[in-house]
Coordinates of N, CA, C and O in Angstrom, one line a residue:
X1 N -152.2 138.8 114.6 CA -152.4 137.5 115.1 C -151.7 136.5 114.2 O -151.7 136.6 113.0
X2 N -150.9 135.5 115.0 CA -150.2 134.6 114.0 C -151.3 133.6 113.8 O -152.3 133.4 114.6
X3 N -151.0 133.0 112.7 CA -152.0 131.8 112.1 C -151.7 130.4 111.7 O -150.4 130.3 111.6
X4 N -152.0 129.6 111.6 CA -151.5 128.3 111.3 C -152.8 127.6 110.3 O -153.9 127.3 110.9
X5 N -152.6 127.5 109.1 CA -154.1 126.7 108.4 C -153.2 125.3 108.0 O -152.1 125.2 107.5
X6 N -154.5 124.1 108.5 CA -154.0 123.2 107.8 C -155.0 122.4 107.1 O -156.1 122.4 107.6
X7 N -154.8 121.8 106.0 CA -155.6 120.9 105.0 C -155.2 120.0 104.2 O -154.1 119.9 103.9
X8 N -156.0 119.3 103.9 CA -155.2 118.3 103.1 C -156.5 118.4 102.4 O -157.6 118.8 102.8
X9 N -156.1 117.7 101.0 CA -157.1 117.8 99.7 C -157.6 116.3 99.5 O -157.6 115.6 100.5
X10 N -158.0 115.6 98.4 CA -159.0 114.9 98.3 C -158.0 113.4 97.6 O -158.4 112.2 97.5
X11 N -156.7 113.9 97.2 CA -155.8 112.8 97.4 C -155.4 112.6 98.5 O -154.9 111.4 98.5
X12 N -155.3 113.1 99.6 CA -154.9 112.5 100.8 C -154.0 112.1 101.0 O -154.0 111.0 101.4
X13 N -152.6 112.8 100.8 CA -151.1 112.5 100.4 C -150.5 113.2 101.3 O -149.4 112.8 101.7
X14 N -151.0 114.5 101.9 CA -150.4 115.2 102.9 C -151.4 116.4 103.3 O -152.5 116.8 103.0
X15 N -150.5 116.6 104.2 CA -151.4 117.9 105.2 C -150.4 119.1 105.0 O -149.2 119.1 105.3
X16 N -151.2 119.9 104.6 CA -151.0 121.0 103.7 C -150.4 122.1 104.8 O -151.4 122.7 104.6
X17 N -150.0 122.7 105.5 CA -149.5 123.6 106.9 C -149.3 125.4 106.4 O -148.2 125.6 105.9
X18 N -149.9 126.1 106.5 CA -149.6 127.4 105.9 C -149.5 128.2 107.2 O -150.1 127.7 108.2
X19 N -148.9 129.5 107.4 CA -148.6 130.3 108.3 C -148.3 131.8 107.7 O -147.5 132.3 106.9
X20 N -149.5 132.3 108.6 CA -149.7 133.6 108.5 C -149.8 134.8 109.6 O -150.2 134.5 110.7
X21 N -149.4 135.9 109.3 CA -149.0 137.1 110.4 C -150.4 138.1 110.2 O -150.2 139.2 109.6
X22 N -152.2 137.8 110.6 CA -153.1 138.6 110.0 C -152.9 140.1 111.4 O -152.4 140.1 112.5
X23 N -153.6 141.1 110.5 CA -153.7 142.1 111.4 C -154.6 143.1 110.5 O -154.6 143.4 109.3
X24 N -155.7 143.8 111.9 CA -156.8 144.5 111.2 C -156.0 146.3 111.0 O -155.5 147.0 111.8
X25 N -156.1 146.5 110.0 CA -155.9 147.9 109.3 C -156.8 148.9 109.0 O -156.6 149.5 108.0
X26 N -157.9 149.3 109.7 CA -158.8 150.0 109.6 C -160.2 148.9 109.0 O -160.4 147.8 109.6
X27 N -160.7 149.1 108.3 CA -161.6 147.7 107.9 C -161.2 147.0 107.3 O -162.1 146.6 106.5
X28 N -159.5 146.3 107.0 CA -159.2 145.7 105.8 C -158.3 145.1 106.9 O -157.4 145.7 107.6
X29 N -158.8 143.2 106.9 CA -157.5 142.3 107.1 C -156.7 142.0 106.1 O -157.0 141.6 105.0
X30 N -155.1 142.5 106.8 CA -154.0 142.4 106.3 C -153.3 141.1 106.3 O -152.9 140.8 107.5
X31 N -153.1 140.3 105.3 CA -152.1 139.0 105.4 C -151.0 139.1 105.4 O -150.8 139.9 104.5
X32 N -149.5 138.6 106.1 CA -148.6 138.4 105.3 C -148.2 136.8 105.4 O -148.1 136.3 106.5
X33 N -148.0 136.3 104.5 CA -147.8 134.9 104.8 C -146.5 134.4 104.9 O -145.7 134.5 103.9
X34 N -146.2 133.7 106.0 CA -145.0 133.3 106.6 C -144.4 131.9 106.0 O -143.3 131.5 106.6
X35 N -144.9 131.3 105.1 CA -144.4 130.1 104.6 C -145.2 129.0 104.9 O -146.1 129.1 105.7
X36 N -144.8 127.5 103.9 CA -145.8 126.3 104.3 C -145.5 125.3 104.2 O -145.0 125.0 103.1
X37 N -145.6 124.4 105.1 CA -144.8 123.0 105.0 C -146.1 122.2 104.7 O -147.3 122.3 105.1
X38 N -145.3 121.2 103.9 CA -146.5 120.1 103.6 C -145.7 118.7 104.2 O -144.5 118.6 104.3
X39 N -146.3 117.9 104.6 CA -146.5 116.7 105.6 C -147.0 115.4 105.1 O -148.2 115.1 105.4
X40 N -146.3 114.8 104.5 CA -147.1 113.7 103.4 C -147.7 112.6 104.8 O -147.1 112.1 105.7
X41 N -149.1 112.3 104.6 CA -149.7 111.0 105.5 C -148.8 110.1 105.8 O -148.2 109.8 104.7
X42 N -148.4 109.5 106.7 CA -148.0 108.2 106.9 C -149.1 107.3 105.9 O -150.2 107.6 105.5
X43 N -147.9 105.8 105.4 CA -148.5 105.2 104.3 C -149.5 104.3 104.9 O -150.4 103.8 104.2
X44 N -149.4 104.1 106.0 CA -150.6 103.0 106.7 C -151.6 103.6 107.0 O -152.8 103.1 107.0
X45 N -151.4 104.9 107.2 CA -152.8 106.1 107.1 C -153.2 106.3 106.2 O -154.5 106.4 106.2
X46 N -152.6 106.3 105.3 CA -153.3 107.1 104.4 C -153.9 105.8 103.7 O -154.9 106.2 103.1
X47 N -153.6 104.0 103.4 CA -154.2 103.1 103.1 C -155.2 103.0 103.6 O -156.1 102.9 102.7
X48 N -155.8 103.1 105.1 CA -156.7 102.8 105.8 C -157.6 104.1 105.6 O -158.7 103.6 106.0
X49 N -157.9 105.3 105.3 CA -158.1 106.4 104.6 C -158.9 105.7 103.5 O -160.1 105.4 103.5
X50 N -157.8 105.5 102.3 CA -158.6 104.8 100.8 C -159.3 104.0 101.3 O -160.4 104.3 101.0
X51 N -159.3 102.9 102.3 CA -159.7 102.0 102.4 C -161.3 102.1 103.1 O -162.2 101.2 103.1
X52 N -161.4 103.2 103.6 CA -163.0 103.4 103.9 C -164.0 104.6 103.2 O -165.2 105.0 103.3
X53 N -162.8 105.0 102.4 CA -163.9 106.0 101.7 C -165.0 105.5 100.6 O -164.8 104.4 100.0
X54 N -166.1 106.4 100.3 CA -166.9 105.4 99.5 C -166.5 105.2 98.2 O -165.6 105.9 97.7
X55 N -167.1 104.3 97.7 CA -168.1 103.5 98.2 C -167.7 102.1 99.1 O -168.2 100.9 99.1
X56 N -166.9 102.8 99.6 CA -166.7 101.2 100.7 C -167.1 101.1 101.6 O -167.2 102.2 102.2
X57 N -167.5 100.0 102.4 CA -168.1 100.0 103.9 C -167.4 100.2 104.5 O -166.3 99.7 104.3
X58 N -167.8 101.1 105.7 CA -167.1 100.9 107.3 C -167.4 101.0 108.2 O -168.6 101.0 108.2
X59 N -167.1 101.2 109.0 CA -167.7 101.0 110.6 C -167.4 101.9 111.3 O -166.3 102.4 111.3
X60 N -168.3 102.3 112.0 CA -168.1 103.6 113.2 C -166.9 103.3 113.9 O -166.3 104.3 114.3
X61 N -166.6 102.4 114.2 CA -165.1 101.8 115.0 C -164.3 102.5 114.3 O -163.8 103.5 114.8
X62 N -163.9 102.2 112.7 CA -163.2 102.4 112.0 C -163.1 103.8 111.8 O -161.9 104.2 111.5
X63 N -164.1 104.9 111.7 CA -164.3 106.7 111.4 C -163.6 107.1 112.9 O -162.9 108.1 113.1
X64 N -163.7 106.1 114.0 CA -163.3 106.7 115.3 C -161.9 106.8 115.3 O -161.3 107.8 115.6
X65 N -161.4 105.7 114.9 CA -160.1 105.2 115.0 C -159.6 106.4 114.2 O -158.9 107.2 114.8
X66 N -160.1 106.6 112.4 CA -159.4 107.6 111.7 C -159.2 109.0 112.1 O -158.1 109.6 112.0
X67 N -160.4 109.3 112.5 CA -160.6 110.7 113.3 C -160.0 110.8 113.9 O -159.9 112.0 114.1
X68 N -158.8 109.9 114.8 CA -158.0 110.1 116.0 C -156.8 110.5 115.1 O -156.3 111.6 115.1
X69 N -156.5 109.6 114.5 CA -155.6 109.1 113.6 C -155.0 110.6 112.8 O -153.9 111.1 112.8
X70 N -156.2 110.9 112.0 CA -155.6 112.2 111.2 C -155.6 113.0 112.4 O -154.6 113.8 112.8
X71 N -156.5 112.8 112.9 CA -156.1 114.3 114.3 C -154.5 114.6 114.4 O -153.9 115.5 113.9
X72 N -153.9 113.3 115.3 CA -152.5 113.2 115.7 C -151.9 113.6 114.7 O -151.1 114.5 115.0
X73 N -151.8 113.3 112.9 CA -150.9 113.7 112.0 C -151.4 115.2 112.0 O -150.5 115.9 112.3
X74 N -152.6 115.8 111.7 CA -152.9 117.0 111.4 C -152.2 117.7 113.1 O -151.7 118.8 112.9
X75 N -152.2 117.4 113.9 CA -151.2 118.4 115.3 C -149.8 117.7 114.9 O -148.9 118.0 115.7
X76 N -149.5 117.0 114.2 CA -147.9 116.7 114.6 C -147.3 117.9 113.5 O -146.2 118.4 113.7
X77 N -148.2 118.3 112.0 CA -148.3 119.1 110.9 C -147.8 120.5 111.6 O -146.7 121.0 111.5
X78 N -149.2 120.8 112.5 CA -149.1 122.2 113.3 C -147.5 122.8 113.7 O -146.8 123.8 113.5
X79 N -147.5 121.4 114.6 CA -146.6 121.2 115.8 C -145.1 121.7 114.7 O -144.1 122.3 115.0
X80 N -145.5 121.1 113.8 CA -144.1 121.7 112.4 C -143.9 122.7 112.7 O -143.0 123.3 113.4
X81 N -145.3 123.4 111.7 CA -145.7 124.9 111.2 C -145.1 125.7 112.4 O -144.2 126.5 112.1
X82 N -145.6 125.5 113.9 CA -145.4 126.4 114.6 C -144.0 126.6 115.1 O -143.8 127.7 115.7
X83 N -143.1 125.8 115.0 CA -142.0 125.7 115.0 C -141.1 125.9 113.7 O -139.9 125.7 113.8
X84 N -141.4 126.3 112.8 CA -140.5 126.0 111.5 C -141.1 127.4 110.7 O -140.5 128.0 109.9
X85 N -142.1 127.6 111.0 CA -142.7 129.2 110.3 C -142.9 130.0 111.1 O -142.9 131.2 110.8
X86 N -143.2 129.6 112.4 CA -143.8 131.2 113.5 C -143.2 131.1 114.6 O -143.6 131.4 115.7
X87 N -141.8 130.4 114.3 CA -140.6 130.5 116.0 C -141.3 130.3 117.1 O -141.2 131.1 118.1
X88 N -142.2 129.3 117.1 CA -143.0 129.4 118.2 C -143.6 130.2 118.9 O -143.6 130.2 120.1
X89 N -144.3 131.0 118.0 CA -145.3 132.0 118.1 C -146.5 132.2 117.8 O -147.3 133.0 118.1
X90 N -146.7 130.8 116.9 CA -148.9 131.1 116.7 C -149.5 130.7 117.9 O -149.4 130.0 118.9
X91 N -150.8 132.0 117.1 CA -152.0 131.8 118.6 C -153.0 131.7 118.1 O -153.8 132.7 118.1
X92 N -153.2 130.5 117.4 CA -154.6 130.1 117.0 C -154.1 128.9 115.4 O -153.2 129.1 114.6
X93 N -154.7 128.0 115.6 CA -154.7 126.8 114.9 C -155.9 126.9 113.9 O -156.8 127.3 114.6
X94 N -156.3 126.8 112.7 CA -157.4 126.9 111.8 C -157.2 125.4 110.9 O -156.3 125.3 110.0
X95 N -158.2 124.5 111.3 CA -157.7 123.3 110.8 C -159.1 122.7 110.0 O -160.1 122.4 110.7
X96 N -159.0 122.6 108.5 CA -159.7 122.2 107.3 C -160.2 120.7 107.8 O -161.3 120.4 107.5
X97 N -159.4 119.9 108.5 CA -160.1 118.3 108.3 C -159.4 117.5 107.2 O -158.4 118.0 106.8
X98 N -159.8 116.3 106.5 CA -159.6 115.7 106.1 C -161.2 115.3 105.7 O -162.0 114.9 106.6
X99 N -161.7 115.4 104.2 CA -162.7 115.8 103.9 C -162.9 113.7 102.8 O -162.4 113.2 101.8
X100 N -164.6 113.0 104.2 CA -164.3 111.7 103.3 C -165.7 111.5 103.3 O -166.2 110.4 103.2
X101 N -166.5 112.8 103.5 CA -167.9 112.0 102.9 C -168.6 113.7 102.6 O -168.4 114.7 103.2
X102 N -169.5 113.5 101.4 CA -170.8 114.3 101.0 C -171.9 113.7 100.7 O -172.1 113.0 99.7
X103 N -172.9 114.3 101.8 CA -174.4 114.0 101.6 C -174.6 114.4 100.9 O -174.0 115.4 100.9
X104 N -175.5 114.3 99.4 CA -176.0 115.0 98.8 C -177.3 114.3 98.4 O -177.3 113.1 98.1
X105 N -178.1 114.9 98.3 CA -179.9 114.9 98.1 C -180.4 115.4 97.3 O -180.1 116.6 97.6
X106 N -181.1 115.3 96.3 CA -181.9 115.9 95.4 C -181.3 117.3 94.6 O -181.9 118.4 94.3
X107 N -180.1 117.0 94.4 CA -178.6 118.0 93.8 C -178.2 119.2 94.4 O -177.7 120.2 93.9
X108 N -178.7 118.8 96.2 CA -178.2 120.0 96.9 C -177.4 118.8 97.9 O -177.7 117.6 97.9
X109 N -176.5 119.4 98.8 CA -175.6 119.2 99.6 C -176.1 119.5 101.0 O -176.3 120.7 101.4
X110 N -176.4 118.4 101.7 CA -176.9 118.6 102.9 C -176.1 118.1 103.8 O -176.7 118.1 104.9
X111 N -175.3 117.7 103.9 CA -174.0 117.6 105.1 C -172.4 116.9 104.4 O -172.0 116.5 103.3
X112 N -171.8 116.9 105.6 CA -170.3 116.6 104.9 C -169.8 115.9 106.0 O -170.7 115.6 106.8
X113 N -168.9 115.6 106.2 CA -167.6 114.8 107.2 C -166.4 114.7 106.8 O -165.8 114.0 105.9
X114 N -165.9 115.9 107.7 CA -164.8 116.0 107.8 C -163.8 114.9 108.9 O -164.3 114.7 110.0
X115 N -162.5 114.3 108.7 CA -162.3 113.8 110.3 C -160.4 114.5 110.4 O -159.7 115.0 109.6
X116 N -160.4 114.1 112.0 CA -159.4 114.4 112.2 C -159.7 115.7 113.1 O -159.6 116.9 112.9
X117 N -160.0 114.9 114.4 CA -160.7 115.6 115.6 C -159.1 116.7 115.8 O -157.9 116.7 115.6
X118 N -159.9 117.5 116.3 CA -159.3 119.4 116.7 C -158.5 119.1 118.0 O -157.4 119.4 118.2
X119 N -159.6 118.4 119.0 CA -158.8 118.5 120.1 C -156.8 117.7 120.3 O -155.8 118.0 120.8
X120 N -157.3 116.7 119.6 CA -155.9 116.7 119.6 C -154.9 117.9 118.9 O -153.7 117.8 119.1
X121 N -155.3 118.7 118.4 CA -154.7 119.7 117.8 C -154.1 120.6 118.7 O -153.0 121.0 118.9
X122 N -155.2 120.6 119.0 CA -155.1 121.4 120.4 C -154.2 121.1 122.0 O -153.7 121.9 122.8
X123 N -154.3 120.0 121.9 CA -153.4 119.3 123.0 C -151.7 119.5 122.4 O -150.9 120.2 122.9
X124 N -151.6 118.8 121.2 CA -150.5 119.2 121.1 C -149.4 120.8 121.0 O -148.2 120.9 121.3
X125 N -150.6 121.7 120.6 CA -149.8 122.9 120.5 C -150.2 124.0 121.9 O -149.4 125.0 122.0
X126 N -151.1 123.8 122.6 CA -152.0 124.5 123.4 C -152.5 125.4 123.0 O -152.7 126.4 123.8
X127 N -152.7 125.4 121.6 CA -153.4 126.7 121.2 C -155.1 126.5 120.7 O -155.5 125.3 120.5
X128 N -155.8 127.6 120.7 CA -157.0 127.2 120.6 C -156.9 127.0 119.0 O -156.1 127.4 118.1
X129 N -157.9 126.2 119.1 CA -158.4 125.7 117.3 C -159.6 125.9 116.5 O -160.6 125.3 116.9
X130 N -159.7 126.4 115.6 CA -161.5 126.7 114.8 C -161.1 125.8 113.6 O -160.1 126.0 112.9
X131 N -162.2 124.6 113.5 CA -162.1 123.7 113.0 C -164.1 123.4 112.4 O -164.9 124.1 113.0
X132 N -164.6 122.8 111.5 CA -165.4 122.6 110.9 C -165.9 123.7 110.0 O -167.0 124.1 110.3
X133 N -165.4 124.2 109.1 CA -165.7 125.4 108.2 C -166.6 124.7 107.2 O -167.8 125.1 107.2
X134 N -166.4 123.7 106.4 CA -166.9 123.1 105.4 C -168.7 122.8 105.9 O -169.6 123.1 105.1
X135 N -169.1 122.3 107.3 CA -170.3 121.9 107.9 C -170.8 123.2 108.3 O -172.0 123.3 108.1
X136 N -170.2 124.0 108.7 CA -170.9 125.6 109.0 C -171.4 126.3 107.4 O -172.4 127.0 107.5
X137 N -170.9 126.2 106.3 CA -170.9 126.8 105.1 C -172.0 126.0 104.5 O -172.7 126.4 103.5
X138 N -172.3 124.9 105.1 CA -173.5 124.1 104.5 C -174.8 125.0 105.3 O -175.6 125.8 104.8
X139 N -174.6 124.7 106.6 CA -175.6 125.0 107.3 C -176.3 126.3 107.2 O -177.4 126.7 107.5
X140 N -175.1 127.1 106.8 CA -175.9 128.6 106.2 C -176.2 128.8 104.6 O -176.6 129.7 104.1
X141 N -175.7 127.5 104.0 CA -176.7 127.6 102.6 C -175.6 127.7 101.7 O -175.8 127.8 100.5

């Protein structure tokens, strides 16, 4: 199965695009990795980005807006990857988020927010997408 991961880290400078060829080998997935483009934020994104992470206020208007926002750059990333590393061949999108908040309580981690909604991911490339890894890894501890 071809692969497509994307991520961006905690500077928020780019969206990270990697592409991979996995395949099961008796009980051992096999990687080979096909190359990775990186995708620096647009600079009005990525201001508006700094601009609401904490400790600053913002507004649900404003998380909606972003969420759209990184979405479209995180599928325009894809839309690279799948064209520039897998000749237009991935079948399946694996997309990290853009990581701008941790709950944390009593020195354990009880939720996260990631943004940069999937489904546009998915619109753009028509491929399916598994997206929230970081809130699933919480929820099982």
């Amino acid at each position: 199965m071809r692969v497509i991961g994307l991520m961006s880290g905690t500077s928020y400078d780019a969206i990270d695009a990697a592409a991979a060829d996995l395949d099961l080998v008796g009980d051992s997935v096999v990687l080979e990795p096909l190359g990775m483009v990186s995708v620096p934020y647009d600079e009005e994104l990525r201001e508006a980005l700094a601009a609401a992470l904490p400790p600053a206020a913002t507004t649900l208007a404003e998380v909606c807006r972003l969420d759209t926002l990184i979405g479209q750059a995180f599928a325009a990333a894809a839309v690279r990857a799948n064209a520039e590393l897998c000749d237009g061949r991935a079948e399946l999108v694996a997309s990290h988020g853009q990581t701008v908040y941790h709950w944390v309580e009593g020195g354990a981690v009880r939720g996260t927010l990631q943004l940069g909604q999937p489904a546009w991911i998915a619109e753009a490339t028509g491929l399916p997408v598994v997206a929230d890894f970081r809130p699933r890894d919480i929820a099982a501890g």
